[in-house]
mmCIF file of C-alpha atoms in Angstrom:
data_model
loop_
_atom_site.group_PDB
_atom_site.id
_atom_site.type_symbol
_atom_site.label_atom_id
_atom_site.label_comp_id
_atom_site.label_asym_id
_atom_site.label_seq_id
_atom_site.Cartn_x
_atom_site.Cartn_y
_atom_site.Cartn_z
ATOM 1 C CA UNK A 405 41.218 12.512 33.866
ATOM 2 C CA UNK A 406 44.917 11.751 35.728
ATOM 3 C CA UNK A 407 44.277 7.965 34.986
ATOM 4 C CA UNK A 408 43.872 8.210 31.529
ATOM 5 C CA UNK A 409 46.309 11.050 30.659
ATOM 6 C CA UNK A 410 48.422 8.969 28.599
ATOM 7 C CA UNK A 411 45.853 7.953 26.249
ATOM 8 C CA UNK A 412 44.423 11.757 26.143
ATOM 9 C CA UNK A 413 47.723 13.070 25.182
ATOM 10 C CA UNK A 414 48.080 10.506 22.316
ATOM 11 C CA UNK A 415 45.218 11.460 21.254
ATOM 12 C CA UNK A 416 45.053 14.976 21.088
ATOM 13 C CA UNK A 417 48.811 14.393 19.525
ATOM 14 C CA UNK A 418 46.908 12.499 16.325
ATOM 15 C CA UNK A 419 44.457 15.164 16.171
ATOM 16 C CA UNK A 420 47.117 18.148 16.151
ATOM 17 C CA UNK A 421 48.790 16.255 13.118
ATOM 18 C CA UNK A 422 45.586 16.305 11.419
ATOM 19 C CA UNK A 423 45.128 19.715 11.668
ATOM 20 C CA UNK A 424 48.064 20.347 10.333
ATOM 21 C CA UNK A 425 47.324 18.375 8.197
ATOM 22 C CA UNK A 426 44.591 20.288 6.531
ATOM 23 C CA UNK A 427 46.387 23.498 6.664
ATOM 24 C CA UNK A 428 49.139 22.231 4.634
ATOM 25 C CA UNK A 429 46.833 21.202 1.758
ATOM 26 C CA UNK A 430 44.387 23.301 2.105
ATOM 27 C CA UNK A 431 45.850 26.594 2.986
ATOM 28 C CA UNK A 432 46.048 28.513 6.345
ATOM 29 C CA UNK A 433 42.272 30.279 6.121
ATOM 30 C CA UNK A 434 40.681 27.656 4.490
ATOM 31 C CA UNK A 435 37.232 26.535 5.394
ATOM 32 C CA UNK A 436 38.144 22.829 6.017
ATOM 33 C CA UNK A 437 40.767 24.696 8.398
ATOM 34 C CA UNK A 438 38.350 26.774 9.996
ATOM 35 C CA UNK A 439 35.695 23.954 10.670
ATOM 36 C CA UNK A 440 38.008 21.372 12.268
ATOM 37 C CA UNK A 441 38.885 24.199 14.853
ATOM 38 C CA UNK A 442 35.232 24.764 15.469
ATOM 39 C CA UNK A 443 35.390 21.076 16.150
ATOM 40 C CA UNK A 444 38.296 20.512 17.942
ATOM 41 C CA UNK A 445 38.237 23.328 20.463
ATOM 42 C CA UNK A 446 34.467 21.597 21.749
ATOM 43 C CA UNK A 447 36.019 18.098 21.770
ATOM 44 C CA UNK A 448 36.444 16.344 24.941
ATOM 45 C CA UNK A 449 40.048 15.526 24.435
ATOM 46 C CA UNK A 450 41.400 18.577 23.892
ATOM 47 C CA UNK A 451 39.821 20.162 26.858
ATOM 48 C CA UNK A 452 41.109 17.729 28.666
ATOM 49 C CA UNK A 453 44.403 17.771 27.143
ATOM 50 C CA UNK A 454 44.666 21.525 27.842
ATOM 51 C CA UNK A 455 43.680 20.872 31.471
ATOM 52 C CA UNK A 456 45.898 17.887 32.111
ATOM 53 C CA UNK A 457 48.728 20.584 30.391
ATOM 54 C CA UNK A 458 48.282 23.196 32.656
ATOM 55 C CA UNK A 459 48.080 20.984 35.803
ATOM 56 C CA UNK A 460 51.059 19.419 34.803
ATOM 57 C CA UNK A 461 52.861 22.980 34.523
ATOM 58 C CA UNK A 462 54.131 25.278 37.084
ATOM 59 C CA UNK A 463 51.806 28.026 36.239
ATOM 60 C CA UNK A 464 48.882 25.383 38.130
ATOM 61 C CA UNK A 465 50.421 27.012 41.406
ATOM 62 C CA UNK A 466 50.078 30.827 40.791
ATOM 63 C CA UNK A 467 47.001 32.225 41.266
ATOM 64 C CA UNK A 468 45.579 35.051 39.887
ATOM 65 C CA UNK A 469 43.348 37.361 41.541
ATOM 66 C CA UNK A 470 40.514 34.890 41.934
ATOM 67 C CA UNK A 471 43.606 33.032 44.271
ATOM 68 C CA UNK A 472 42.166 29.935 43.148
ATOM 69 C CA UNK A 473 45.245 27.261 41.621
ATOM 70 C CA UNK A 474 44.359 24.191 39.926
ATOM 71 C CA UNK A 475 44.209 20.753 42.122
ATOM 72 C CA UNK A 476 42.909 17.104 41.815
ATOM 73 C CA UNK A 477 39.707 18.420 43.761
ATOM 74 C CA UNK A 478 38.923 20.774 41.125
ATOM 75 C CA UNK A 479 39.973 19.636 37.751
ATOM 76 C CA UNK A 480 36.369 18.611 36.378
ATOM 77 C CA UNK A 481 35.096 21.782 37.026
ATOM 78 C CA UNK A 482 37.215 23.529 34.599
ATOM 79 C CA UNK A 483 36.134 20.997 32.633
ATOM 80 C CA UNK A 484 33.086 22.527 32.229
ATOM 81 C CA UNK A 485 34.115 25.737 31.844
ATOM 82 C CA UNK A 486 35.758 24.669 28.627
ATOM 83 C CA UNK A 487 32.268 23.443 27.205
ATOM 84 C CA UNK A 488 30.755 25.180 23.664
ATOM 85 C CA UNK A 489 28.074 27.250 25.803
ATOM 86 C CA UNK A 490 30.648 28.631 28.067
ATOM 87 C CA UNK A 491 32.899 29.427 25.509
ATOM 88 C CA UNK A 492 30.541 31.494 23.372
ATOM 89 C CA UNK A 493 30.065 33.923 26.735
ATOM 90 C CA UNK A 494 33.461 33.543 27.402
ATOM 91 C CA UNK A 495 35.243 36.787 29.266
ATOM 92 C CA UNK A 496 38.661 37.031 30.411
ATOM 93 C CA UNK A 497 38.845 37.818 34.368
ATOM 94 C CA UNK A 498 40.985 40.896 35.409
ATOM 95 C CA UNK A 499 45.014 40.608 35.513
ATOM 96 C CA UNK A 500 47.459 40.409 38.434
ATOM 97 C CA UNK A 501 49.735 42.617 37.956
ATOM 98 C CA UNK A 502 53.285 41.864 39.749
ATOM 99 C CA UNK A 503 56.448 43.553 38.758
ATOM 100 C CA UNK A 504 60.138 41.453 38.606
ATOM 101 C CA UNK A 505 63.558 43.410 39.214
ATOM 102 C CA UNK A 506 65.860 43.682 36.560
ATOM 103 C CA UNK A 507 69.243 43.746 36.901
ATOM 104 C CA UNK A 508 69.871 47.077 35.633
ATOM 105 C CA UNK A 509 67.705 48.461 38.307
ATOM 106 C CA UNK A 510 64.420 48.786 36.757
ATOM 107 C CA UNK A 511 60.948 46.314 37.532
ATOM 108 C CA UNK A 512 59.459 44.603 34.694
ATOM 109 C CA UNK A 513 55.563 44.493 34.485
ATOM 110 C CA UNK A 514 54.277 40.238 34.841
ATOM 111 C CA UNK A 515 50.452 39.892 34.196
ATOM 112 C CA UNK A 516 49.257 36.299 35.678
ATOM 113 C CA UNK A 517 45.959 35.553 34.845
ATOM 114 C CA UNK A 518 43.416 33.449 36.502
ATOM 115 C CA UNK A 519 43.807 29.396 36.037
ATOM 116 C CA UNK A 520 40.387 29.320 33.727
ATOM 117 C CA UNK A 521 41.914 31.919 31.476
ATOM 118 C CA UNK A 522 45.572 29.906 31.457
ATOM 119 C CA UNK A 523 43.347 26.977 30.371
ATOM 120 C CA UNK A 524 41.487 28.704 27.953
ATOM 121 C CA UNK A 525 44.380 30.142 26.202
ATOM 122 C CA UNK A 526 46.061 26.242 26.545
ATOM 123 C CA UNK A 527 43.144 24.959 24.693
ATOM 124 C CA UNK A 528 43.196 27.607 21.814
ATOM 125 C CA UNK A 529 47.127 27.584 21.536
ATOM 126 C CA UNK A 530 47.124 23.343 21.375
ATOM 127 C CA UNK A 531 44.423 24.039 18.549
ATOM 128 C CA UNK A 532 45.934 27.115 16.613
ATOM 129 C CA UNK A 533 49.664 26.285 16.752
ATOM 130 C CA UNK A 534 49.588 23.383 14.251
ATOM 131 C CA UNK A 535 47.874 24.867 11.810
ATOM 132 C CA UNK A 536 49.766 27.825 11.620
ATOM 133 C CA UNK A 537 53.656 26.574 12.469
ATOM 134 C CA UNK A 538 53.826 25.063 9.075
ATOM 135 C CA UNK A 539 53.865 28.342 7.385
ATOM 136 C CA UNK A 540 56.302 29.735 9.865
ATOM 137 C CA UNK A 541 59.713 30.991 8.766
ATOM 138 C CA UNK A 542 61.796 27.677 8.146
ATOM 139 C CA UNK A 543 64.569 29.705 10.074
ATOM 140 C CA UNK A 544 62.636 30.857 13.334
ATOM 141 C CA UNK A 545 63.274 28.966 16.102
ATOM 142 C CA UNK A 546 61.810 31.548 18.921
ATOM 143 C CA UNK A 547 58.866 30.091 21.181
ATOM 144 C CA UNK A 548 58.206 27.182 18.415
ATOM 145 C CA UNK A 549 57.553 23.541 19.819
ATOM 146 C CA UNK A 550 60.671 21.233 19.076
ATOM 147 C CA UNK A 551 62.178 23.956 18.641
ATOM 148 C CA UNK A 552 64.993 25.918 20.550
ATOM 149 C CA UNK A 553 68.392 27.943 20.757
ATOM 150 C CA UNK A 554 71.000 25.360 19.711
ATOM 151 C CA UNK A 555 69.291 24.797 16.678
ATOM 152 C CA UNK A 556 69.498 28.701 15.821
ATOM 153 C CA UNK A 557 73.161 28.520 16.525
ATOM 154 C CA UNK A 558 73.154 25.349 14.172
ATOM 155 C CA UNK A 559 71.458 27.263 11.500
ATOM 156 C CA UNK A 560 73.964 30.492 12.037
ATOM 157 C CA UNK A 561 76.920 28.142 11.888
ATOM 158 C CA UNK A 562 76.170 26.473 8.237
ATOM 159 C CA UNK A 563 75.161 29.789 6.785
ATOM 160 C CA UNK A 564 78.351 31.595 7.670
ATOM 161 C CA UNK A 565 80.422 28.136 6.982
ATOM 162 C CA UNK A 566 82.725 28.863 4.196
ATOM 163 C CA UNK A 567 85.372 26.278 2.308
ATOM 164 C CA UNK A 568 89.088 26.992 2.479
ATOM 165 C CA UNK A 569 90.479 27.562 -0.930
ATOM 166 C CA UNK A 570 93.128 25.253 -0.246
ATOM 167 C CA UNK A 571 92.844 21.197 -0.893
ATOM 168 C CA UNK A 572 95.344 20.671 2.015
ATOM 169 C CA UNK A 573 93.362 22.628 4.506
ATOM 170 C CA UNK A 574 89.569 21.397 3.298
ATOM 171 C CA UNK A 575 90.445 17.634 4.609
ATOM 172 C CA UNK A 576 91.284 18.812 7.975
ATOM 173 C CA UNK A 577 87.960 18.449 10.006
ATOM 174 C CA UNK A 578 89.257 20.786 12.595
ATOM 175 C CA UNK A 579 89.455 23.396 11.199
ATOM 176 C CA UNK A 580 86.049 25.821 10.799
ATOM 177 C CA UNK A 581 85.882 28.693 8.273
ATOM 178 C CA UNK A 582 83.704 31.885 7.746
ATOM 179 C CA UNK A 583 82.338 33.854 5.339
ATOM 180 C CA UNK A 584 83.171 37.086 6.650
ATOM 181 C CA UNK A 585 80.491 39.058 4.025
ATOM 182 C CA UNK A 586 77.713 38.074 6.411
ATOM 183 C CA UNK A 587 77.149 39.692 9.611
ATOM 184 C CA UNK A 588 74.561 38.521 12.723
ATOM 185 C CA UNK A 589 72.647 41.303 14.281
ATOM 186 C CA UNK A 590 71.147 40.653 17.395
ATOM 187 C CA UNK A 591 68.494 43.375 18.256
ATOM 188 C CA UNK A 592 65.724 43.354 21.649
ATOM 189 C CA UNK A 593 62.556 44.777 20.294
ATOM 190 C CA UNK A 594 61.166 47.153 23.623
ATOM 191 C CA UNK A 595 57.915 46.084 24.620
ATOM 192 C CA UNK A 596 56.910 43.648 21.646
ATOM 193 C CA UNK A 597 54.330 41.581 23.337
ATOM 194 C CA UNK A 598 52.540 44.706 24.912
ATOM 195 C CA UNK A 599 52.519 46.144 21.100
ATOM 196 C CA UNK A 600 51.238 43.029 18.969
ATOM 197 C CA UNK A 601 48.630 44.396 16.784
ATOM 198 C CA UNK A 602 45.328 42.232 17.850
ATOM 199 C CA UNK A 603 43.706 43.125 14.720
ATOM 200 C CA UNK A 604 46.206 41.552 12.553
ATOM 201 C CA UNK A 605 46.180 38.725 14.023
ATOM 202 C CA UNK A 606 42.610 38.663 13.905
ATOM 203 C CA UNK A 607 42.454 38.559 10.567
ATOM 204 C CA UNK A 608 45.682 37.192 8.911
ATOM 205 C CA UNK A 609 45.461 33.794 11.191
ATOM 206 C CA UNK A 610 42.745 31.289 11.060
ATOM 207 C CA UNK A 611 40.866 32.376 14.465
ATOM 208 C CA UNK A 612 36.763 30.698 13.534
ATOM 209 C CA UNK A 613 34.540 34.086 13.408
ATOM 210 C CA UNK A 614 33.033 32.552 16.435
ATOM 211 C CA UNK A 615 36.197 32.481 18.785
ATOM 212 C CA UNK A 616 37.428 36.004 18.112
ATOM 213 C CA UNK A 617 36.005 37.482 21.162
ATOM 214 C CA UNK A 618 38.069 34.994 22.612
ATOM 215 C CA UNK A 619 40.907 36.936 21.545
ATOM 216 C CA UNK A 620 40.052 40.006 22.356
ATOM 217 C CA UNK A 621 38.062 39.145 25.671
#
């Protein structure tokens, strides 16, 4: 599995462009969509893919209340964990539940789950998150892959870019202007991730009828 990690990754690369792929041309619940995932998610690369990821993370040294952490001694058993039979039984283990100090005084709640559930939710992200980035907001640049910050800031600074009404001042590089009808609102949303609606998701993204316990395990 760590010798050939290379090859894994390129493959599991070419298989995430085919999925997304299919969604673009077939549509985000289509059945093509929905079979490839059955597919994928009980193919050997991508289990080993999502194994390889999470040992390769920092998360593969915090365990959860099983206090097992993922090691070169133990990487093929997870392996089987990740196999079609477990999968269809599949139930999440209990949280740990730690809490981090804020600065202004007050503890924020961290839930750390066991390595086989980080892995499971690896192998079900690596699947999912091709098919449905390409019908993400062209403007979003929160938690997406290749994307990040600067390129928000990038996106912000051509929106509110303005030309000088003067010829003169136009050819002068230097210079920036602003449109100062537009405004940027930055807003914290309290508790978002504790108040995702599970049942949405369920059934506005392309989660296989079979995996949805998954989900909600």
């Amino acid at each position: 599995m760590l010798k050939y990690g290379k090859e894994v990754r390129f493959l599991a690369a070419l298989k995430q462009k085919y999925l997304c792929y299919l969604s673009s041309v077939h549509g985000l619940r289509s059945k093509h969509v929905e079979q490839e995932v059955c597919n994928l998610v009980s193919n050997l690369d991508l289990r080993v893919f999502a194994i390889d990821t999470v040992y390769r993370s920092r998360g593969n040294l915090t365990p959860g209340v099983d206090g097992q952490t993922l090691n070169k001694e133990n990487l093929l058993c997870y392996l089987d964990k990740l196999s079609s039979k477990e999968l269809d039984k599949y139930k999440s283990d209990e949280i740990l539940r730690v809490y981090i100090p804020k600065s202004n005084g007050d503890k924020r709640p961290l839930g750390i789950p066991t390595i086989k559930d980080i892995i499971v939710q690896t192998l079900f992200l690596q699947v999912m998150e091709p098919i449905i980035d390409p019908h993400a907001d062209p403007n979003s640049f929160g938690f997406r892959k290749g994307r990040n910050g600067h390129q928000a800031v990038g996106t912000l600074s051509q929106l509110l870019n303005g030309k000088p009404h003067s010829k003169r001042l136009r050819n002068k590089v230097t210079h920036r202007y602003f449109r100062h009808s537009k405004m940027v609102i930055n807003l914290d949303i309290k508790s978002f991730f504790e108040e995702v609606c599970q049942d949405y998701l369920l059934e506005n993204y392309p989660i296989p009828r079979k995996y949805k316990h998954v989900l909600t395990a």
